[in-house]
PDB file of C-alpha atoms in Angstrom:
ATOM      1  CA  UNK P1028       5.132  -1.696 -10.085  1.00 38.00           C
ATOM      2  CA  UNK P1029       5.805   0.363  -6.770  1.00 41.00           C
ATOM      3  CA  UNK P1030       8.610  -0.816  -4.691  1.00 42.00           C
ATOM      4  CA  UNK P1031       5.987  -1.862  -1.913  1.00 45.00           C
ATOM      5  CA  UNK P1032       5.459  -5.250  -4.037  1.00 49.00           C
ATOM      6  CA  UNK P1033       9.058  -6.068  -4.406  1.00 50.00           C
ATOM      7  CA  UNK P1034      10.664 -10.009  -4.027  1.00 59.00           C
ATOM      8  CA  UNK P1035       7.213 -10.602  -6.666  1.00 72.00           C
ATOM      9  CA  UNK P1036       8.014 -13.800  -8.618  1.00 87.00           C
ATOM     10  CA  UNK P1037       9.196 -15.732  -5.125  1.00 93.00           C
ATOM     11  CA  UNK P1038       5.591 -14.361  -3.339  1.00 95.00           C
ATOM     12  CA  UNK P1039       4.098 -15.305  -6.578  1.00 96.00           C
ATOM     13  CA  UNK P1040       5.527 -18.948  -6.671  1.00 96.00           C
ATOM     14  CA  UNK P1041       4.585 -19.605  -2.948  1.00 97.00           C
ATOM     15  CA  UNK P1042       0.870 -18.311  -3.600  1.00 97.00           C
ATOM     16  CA  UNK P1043       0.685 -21.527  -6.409  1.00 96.00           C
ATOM     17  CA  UNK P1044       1.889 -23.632  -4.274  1.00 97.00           C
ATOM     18  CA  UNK P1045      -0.943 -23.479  -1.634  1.00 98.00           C
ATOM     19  CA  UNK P1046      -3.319 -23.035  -4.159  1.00 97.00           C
ATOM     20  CA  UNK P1047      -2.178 -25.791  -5.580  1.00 96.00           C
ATOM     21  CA  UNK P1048      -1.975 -27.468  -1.804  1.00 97.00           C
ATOM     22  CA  UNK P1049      -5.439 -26.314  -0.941  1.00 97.00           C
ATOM     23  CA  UNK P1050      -7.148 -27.853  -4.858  1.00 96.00           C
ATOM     24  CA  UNK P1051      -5.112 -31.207  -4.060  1.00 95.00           C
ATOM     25  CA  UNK P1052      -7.195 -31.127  -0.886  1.00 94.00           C
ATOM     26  CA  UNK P1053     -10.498 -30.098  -2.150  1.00 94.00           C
ATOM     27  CA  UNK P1054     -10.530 -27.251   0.056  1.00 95.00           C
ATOM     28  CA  UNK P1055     -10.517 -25.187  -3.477  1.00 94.00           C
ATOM     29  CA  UNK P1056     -10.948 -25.144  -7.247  1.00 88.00           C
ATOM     30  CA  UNK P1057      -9.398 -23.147  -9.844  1.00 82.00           C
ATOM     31  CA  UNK P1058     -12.704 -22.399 -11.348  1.00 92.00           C
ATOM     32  CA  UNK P1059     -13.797 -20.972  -8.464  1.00 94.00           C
ATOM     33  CA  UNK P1060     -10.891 -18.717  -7.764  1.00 96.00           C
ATOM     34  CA  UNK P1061     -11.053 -16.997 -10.910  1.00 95.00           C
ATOM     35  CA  UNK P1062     -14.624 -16.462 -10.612  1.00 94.00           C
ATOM     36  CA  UNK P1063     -14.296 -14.770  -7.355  1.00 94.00           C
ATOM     37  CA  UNK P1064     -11.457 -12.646  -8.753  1.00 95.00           C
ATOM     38  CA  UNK P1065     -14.115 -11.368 -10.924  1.00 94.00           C
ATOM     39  CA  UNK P1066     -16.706 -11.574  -8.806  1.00 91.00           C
ATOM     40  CA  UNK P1067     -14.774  -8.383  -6.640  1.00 92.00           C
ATOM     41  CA  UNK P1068     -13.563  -6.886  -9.852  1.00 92.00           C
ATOM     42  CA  UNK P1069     -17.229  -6.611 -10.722  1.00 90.00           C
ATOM     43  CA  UNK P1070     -18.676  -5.761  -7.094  1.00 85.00           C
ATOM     44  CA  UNK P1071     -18.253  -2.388  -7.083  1.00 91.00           C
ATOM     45  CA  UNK P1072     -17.228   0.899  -9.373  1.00 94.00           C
ATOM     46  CA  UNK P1073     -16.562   5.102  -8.218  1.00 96.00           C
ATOM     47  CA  UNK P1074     -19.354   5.598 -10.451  1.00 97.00           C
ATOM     48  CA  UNK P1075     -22.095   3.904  -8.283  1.00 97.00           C
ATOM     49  CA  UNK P1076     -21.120   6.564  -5.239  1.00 98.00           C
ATOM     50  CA  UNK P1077     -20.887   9.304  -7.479  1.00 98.00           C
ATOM     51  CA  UNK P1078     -24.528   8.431  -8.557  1.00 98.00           C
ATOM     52  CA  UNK P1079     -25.731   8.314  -4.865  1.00 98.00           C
ATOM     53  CA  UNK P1080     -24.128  11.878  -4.524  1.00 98.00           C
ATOM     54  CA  UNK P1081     -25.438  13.377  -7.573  1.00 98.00           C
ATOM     55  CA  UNK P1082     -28.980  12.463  -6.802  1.00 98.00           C
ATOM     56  CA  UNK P1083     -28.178  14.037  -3.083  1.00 98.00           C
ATOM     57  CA  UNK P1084     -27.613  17.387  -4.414  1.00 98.00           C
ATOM     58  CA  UNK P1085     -30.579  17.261  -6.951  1.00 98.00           C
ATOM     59  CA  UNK P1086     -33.090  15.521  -4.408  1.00 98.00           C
ATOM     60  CA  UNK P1087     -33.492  16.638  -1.168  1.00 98.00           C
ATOM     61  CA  UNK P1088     -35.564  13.546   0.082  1.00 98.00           C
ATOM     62  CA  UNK P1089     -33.088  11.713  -1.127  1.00 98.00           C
ATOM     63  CA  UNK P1090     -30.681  13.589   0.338  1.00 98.00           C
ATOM     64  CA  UNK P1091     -32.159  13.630   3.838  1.00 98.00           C
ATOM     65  CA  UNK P1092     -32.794   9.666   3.730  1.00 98.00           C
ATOM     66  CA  UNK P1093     -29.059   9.407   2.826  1.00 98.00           C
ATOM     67  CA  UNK P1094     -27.986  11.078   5.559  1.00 98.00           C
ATOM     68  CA  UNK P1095     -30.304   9.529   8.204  1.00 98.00           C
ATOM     69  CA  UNK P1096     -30.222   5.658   6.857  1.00 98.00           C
ATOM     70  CA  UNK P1097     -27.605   4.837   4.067  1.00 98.00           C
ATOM     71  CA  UNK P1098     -28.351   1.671   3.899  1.00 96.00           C
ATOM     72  CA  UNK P1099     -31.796   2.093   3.097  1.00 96.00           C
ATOM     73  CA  UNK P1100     -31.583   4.734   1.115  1.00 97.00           C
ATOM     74  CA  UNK P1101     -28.921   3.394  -1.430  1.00 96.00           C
ATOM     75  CA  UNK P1102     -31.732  -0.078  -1.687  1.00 95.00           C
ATOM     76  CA  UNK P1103     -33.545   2.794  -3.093  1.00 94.00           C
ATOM     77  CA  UNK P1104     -31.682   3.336  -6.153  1.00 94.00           C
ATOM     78  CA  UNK P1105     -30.761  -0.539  -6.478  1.00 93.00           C
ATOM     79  CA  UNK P1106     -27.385  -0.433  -4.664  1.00 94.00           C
ATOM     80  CA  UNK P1107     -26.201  -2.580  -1.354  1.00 92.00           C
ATOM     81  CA  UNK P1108     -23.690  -3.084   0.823  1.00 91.00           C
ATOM     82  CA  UNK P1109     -24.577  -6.625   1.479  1.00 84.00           C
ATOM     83  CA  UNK P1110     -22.779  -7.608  -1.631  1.00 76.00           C
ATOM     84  CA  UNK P1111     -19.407  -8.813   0.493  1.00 69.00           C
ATOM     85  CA  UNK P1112     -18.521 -11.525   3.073  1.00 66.00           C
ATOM     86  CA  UNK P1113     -21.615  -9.687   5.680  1.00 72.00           C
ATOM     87  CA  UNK P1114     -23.923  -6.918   5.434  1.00 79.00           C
ATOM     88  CA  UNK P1115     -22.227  -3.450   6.514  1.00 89.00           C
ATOM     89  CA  UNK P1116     -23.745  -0.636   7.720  1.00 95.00           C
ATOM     90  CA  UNK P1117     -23.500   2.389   5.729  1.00 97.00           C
ATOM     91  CA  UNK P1118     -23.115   6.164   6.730  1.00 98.00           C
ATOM     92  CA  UNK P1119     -23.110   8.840   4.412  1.00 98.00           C
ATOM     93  CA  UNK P1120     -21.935  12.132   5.706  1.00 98.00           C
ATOM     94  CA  UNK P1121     -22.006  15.476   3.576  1.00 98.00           C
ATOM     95  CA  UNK P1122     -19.529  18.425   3.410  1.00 98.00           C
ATOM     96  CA  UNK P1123     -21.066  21.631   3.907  1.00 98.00           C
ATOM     97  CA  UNK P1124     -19.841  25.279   3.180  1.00 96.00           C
ATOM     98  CA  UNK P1125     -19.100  24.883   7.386  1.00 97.00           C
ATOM     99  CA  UNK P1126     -17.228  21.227   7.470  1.00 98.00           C
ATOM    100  CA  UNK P1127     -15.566  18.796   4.728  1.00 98.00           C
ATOM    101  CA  UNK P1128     -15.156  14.981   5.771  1.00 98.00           C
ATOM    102  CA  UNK P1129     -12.703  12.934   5.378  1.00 98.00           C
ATOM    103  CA  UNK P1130     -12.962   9.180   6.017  1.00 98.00           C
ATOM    104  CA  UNK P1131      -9.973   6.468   6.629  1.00 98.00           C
ATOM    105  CA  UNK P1132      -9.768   2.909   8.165  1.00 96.00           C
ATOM    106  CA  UNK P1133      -6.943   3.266  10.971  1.00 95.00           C
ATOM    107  CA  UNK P1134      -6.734  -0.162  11.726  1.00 94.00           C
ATOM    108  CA  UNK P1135      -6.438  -1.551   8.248  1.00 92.00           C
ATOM    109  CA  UNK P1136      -8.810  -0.831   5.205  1.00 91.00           C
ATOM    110  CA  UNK P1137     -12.191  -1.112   5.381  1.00 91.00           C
ATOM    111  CA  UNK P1138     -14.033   0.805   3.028  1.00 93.00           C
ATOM    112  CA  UNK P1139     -17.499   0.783   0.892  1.00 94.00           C
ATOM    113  CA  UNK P1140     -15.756  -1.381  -2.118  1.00 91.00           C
ATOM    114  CA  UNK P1141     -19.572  -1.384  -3.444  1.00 93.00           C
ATOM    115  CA  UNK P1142     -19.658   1.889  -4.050  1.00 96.00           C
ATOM    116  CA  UNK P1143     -16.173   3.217  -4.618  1.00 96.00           C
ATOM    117  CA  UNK P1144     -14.678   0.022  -6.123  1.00 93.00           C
ATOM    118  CA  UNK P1145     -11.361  -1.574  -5.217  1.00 92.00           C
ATOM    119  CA  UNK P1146      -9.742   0.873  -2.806  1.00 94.00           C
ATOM    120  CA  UNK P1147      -6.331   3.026  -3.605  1.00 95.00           C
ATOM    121  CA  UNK P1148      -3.043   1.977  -1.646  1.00 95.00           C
ATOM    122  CA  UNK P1149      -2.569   4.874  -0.444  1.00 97.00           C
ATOM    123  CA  UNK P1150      -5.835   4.693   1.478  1.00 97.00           C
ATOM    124  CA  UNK P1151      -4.147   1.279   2.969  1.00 96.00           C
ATOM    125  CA  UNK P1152      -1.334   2.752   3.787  1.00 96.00           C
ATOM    126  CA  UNK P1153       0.392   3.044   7.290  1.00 95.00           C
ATOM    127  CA  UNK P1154       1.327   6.412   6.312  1.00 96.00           C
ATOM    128  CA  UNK P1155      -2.356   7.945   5.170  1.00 98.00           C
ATOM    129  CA  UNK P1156      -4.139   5.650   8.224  1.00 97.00           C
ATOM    130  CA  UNK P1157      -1.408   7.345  10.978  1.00 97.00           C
ATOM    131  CA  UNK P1158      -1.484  10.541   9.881  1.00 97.00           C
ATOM    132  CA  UNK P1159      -4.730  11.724   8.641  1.00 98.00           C
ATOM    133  CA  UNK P1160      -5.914  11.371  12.157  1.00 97.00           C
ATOM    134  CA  UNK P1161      -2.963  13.920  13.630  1.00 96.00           C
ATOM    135  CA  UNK P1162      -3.321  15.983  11.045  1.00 97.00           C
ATOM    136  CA  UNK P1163      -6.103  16.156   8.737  1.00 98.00           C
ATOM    137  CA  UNK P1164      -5.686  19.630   7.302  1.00 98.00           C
ATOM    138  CA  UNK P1165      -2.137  18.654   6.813  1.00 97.00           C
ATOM    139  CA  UNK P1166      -2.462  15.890   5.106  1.00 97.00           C
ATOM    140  CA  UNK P1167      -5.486  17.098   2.848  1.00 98.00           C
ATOM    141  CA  UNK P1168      -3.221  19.903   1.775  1.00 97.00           C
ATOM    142  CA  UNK P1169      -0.682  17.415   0.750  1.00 96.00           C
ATOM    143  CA  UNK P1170      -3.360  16.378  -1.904  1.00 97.00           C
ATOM    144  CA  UNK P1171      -3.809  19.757  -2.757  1.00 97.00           C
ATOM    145  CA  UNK P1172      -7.019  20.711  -0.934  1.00 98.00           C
ATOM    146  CA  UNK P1173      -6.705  23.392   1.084  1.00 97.00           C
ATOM    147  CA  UNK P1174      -9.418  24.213   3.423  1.00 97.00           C
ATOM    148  CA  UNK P1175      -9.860  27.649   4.266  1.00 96.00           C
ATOM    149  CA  UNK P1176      -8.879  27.641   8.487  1.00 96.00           C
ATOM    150  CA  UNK P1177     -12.772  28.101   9.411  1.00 97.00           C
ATOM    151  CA  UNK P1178     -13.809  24.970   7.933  1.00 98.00           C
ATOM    152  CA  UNK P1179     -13.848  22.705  10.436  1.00 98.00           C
ATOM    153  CA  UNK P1180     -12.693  18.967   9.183  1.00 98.00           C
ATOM    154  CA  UNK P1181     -14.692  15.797  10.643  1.00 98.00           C
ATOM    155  CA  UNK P1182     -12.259  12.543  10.173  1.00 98.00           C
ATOM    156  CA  UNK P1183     -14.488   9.113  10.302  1.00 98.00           C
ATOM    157  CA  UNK P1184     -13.014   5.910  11.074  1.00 97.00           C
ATOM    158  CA  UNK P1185     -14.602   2.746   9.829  1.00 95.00           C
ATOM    159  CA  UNK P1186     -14.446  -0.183  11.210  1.00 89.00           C
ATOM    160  CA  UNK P1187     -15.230  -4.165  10.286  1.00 85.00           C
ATOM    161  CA  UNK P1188     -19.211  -3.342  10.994  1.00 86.00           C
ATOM    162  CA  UNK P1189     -18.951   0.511   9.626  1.00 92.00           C
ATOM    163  CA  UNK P1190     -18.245   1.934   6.825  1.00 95.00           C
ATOM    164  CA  UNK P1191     -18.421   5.638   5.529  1.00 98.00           C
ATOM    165  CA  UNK P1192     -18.724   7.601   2.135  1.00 98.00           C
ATOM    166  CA  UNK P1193     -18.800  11.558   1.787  1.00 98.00           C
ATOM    167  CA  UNK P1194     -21.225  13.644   0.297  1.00 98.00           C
ATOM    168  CA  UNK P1195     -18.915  16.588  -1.304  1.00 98.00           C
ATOM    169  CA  UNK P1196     -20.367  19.904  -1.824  1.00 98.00           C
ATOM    170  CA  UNK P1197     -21.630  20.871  -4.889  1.00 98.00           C
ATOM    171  CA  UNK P1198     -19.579  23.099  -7.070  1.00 97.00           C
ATOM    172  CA  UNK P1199     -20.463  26.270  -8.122  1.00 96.00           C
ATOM    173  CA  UNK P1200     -21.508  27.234 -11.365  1.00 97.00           C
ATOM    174  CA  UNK P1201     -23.675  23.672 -11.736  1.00 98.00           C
ATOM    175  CA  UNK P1202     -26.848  24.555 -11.611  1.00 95.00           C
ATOM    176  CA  UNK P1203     -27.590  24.227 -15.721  1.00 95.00           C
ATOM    177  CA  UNK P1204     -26.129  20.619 -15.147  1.00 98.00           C
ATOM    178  CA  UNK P1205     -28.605  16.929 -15.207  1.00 98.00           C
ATOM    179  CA  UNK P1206     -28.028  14.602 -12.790  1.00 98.00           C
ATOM    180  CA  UNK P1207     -25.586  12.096 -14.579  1.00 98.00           C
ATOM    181  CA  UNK P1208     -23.489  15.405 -15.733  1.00 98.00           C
ATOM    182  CA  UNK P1209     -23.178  15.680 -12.099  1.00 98.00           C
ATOM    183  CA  UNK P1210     -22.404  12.494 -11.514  1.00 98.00           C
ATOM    184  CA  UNK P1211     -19.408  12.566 -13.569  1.00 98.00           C
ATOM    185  CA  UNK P1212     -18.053  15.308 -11.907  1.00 98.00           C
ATOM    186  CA  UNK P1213     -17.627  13.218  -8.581  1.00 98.00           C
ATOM    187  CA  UNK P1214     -14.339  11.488  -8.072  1.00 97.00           C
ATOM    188  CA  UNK P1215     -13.271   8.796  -5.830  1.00 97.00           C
ATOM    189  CA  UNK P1216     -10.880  11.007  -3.932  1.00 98.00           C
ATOM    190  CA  UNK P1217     -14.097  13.172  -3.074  1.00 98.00           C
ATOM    191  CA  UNK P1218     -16.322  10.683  -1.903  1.00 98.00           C
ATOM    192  CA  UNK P1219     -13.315   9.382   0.249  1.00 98.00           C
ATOM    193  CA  UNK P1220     -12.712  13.398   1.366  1.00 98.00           C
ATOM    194  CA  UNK P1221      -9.032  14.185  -0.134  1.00 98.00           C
ATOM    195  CA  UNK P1222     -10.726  15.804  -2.603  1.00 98.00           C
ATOM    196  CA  UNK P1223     -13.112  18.575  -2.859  1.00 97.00           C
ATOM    197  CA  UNK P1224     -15.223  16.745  -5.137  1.00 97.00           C
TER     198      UNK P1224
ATOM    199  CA  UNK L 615      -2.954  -3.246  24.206  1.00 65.00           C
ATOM    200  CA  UNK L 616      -2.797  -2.084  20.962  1.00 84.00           C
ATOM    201  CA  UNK L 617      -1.190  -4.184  18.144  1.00 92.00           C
ATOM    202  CA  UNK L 618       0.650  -2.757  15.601  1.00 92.00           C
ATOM    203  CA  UNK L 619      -2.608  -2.058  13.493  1.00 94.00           C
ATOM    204  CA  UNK L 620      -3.236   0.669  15.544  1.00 93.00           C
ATOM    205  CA  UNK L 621      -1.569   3.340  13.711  1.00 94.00           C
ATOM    206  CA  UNK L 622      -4.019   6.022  13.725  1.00 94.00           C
ATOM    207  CA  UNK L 623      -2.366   8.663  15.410  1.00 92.00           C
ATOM    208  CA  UNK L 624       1.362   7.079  15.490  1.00 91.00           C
ATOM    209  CA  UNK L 625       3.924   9.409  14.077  1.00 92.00           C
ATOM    210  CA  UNK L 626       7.354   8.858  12.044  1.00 91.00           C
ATOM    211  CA  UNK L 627       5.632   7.559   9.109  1.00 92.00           C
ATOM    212  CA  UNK L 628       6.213   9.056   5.784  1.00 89.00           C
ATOM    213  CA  UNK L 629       4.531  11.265   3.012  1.00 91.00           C
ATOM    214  CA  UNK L 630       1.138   9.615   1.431  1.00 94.00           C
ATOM    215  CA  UNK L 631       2.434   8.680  -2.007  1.00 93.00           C
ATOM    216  CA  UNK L 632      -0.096   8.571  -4.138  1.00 95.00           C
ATOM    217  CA  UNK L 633       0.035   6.545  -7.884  1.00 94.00           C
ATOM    218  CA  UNK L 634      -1.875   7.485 -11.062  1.00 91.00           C
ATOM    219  CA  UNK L 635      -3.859   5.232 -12.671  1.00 91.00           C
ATOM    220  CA  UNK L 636      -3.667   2.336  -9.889  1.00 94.00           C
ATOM    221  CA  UNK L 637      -4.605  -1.242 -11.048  1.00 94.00           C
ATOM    222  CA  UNK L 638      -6.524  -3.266  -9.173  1.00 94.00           C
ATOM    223  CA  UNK L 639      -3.776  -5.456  -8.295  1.00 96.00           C
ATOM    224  CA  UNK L 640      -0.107  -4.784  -9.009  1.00 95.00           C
ATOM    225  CA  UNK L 641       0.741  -8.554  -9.850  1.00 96.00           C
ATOM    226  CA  UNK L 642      -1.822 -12.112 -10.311  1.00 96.00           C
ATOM    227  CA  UNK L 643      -1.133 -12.989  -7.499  1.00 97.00           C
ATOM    228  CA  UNK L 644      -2.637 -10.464  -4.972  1.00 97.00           C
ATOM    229  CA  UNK L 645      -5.864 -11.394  -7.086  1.00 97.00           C
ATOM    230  CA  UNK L 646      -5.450 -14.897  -6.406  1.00 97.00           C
ATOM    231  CA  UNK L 647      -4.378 -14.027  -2.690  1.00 98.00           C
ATOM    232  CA  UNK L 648      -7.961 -12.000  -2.372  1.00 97.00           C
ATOM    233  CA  UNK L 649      -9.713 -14.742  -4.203  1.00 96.00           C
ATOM    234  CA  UNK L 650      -8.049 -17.567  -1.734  1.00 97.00           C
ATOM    235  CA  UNK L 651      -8.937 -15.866   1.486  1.00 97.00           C
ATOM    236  CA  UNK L 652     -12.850 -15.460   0.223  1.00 94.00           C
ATOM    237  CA  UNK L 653     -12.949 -19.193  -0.975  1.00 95.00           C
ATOM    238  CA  UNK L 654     -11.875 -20.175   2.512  1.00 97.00           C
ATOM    239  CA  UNK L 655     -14.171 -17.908   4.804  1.00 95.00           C
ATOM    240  CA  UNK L 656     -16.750 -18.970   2.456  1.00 93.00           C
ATOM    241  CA  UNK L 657     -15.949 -22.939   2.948  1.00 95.00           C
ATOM    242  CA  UNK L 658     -15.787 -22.080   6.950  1.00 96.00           C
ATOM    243  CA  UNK L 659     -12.569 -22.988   7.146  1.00 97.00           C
ATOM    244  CA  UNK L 660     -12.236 -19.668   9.353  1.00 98.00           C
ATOM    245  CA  UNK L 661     -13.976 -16.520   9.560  1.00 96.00           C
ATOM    246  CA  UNK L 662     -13.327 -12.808   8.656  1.00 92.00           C
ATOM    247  CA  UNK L 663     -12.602 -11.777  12.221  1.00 94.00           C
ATOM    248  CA  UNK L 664     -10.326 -14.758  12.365  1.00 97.00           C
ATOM    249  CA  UNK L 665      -8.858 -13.467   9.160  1.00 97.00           C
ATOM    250  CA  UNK L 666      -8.269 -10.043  10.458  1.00 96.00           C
ATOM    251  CA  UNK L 667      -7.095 -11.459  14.096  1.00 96.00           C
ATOM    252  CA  UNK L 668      -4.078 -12.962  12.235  1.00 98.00           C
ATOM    253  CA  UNK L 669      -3.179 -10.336  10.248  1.00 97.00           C
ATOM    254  CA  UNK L 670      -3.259  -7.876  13.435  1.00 96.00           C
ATOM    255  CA  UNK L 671      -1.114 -10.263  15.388  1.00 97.00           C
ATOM    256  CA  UNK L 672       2.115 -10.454  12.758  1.00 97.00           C
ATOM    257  CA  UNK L 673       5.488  -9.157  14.904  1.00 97.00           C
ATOM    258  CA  UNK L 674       5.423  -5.636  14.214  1.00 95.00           C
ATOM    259  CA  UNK L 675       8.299  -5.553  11.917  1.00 96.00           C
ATOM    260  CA  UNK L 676       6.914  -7.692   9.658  1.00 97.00           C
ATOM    261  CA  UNK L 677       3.386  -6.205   9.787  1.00 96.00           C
ATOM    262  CA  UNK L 678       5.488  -2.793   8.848  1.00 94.00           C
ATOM    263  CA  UNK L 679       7.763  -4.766   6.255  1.00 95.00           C
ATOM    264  CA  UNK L 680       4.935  -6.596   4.186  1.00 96.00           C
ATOM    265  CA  UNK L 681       2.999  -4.924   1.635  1.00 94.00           C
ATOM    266  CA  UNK L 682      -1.329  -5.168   2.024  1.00 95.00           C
ATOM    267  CA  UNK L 683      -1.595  -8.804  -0.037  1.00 97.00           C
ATOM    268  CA  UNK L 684       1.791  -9.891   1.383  1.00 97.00           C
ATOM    269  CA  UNK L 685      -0.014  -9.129   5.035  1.00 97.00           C
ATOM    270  CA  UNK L 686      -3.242 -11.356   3.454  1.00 98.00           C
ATOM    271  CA  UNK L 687      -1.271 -13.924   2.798  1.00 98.00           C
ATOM    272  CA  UNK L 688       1.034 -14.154   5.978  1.00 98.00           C
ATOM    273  CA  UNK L 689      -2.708 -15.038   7.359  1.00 98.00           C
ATOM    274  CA  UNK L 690      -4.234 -17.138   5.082  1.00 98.00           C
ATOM    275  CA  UNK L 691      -0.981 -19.783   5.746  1.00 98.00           C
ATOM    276  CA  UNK L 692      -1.296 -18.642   9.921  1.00 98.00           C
ATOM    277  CA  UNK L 693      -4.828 -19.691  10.099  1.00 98.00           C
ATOM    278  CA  UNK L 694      -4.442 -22.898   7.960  1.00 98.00           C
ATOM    279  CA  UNK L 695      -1.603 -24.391   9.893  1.00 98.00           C
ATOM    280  CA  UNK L 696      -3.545 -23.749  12.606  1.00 98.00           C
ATOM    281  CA  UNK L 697      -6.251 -25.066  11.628  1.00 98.00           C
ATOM    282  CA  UNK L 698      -4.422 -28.166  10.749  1.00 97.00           C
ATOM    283  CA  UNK L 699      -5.197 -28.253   7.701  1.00 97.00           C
ATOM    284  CA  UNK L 700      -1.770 -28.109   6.187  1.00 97.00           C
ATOM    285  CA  UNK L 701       1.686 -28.014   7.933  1.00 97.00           C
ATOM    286  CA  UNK L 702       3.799 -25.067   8.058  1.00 96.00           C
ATOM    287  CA  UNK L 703       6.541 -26.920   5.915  1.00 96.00           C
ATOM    288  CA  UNK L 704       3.752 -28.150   3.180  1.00 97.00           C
ATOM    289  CA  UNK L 705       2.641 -24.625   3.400  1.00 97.00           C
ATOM    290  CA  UNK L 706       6.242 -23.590   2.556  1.00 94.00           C
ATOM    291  CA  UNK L 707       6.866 -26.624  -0.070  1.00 86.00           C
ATOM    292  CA  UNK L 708       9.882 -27.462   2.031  1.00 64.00           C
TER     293      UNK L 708
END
C-alpha cells in the first residue's frame, strides 16, 4: 500500500457507516454495490485497446475509420464507449515516425476505462496531470522513452465529454507477426503515450 | 477562476512515481467508494457533473492532501448533506 492511502482503517470505517446510512434509507443495497464493483472491474481490460491497435496497423480501412470516427469504428469490432454513466466520444490518434502522442486528463482523470481498464495512479496524479503539459519530453523520458529531438510530441487533454487513446507505431522487425501476436505486444503505457508501444 | 483541479501546467509538484503491478483498488473500500457514487447518480440522487463540481470545489489543501477515492468520497457526503438527504453529523456517525 503506497503512502497516498494512509489513515485506511478510519476512511474505511466511515465509508460503512454511510453505506450503512444510505441501505437504512433505501437509497442503496448491498447487493447492488457489489455488483457494480464488478460491474467496473469487468467494463473494461488493456487488451481490448491493444486489439483496436493491432487491427490499425494490419488494416488500413480500419485504420483510417479509427482515426476519422472512433466511436464508430470500435462498434465495428464489438467495443463501446457507452458502457459508463453517458456515452463518450472517442478519438484515436496515431504516432507516426514524425510525432508520438501522449494523452492525460489535467483536470482530474478521465480516460477510456473501456478500453484500457481501470486507470494507473500515476495517470491521476497531480504530479503526471501538471507536468506532462510543461514538459512532455521531460516527463516521457522519466519513463524511459526518449524521443529523438525531431519528433514532435502532441499532448491531448480529455475532458468529461472526450476521451483519447493512442495508436503507437509499429515496431520494427513485425512484419512475420498475426494480428493477436501484435496485439500482445501493445501495453497500456503505449496506448496512453509513456510508452513507445 | 480556476479551482485547484486545474493543475495542468502548475509547477512544484513532484516526480511521477510509478507502481508495478497496481491493483485496482489499494483497500475495499475505494471499491465500495466507486460503487456508492454510481448507485447514487444512477438513483438521481445527483448527477456526474454534480459529482465532479464537488470534488473541484474542496479547499485546496485538502484537494492536494486527499488521495483520488478519499477526494470521491469528500463528495459523495458534500452532495448528500446537501441534498438533505442525511446530516453532516449522521454522515459523520457523531
Amino acid at each position: 500500500m503506497s503512502g497516498d492511502h494512509h489513515g485506511s482503517s478510519a476512511i474505511s470505517e466511515r465509508v460503512r457507516h454511510v453505506e450503512a446510512l444510505l441501505e437504512e434509507r433505501g437509497l442503496v443495497d448491498a447487493g447492488e454495490i457489489d455488483r457494480r464493483i464488478d460491474e467496473f472491474l469487468a467494463g473494461g481490460s488493456p487488451a481490448n485497446g491493444a486489439r483496436i491497435a493491432a487491427r490499425a496497423w494490419v488494416d488500413d480501412g480500419f485504420r483510417d475509420r479509427l482515426l476519422a470516427d472512433a466511436n464508430a469504428a470500435i462498434r465495428g469490432v464489438g467495443l463501446s464507449m457507452a458502457g459508463g454513466l453517458q456515452e463518450q466520444r472517442l478519438k484515436v490518434v496515431a504516432n507516426t515516425d514524425d510525432e508520438h502522442n501522449v494523452v492525460v486528463c489535467t483536470l482530474c482523470s478521465c480516460y477510456p476505462i473501456a478500453l484500457l481498464g481501470p486507470s494507473p495512479a500515476w495517470y491521476k496524479s497531480e504530479a503526471y496531470r501538471s507536468r506532462v503539459v510543461r514538459d512532455p519530453r521531460g516527463v516521457l523520458a522519466e519513463f524511459g522513452l526518449e524521443l529523438p529531438a525531431d519528433v514532435r510530441i502532441s499532448v491531448w487533454d480529455a475532458s468529461a465529454e472526450s476521451r483519447y487513446m493512442v495508436v503507437p507505431r509499429r515496431p520494427d522487425g513485425t512484419d512475420g507477426m498475426s494480428e493477436e501476436e501484435l496485439a500482445g505486444l501493445v501495453t497500456r503505457k503505449g496506448l496512453i503515450g509513456t510508452a513507445a508501444v | 477562476m480556476s479551482r485547484i483541479n486545474d493543475v495542468g501546467g502548475m509547477v512544484g509538484f513532484p516526480a511521477i512515481v510509478e507502481e508495478p503491478d497496481e491493483p485496482a483498488f489499494h483497500a475495499d473500500w475505494e471499491a465500495h467508494v466507486l460503487a456508492l457514487n454510481a448507485a447514487l447518480i444512477r438513483r438521481g440522487v445527483y448527477n456526474l457533473d454534480e459529482f465532479r463540481d464537488a470534488i473541484e470545489r474542496m479547499p485546496p489543501e485538502a484537494y492536494l492532501a486527499s488521495s483520488y477515492y478519499e477526494k470521491w468520497f469528500t463528495a459523495i457526503t458534500t452532495l448528500l448533506a446537501e441534498k438533505g438527504v442525511a446530516t453532516p453529523e449522521e454522515l459523520a456517525g457523531a
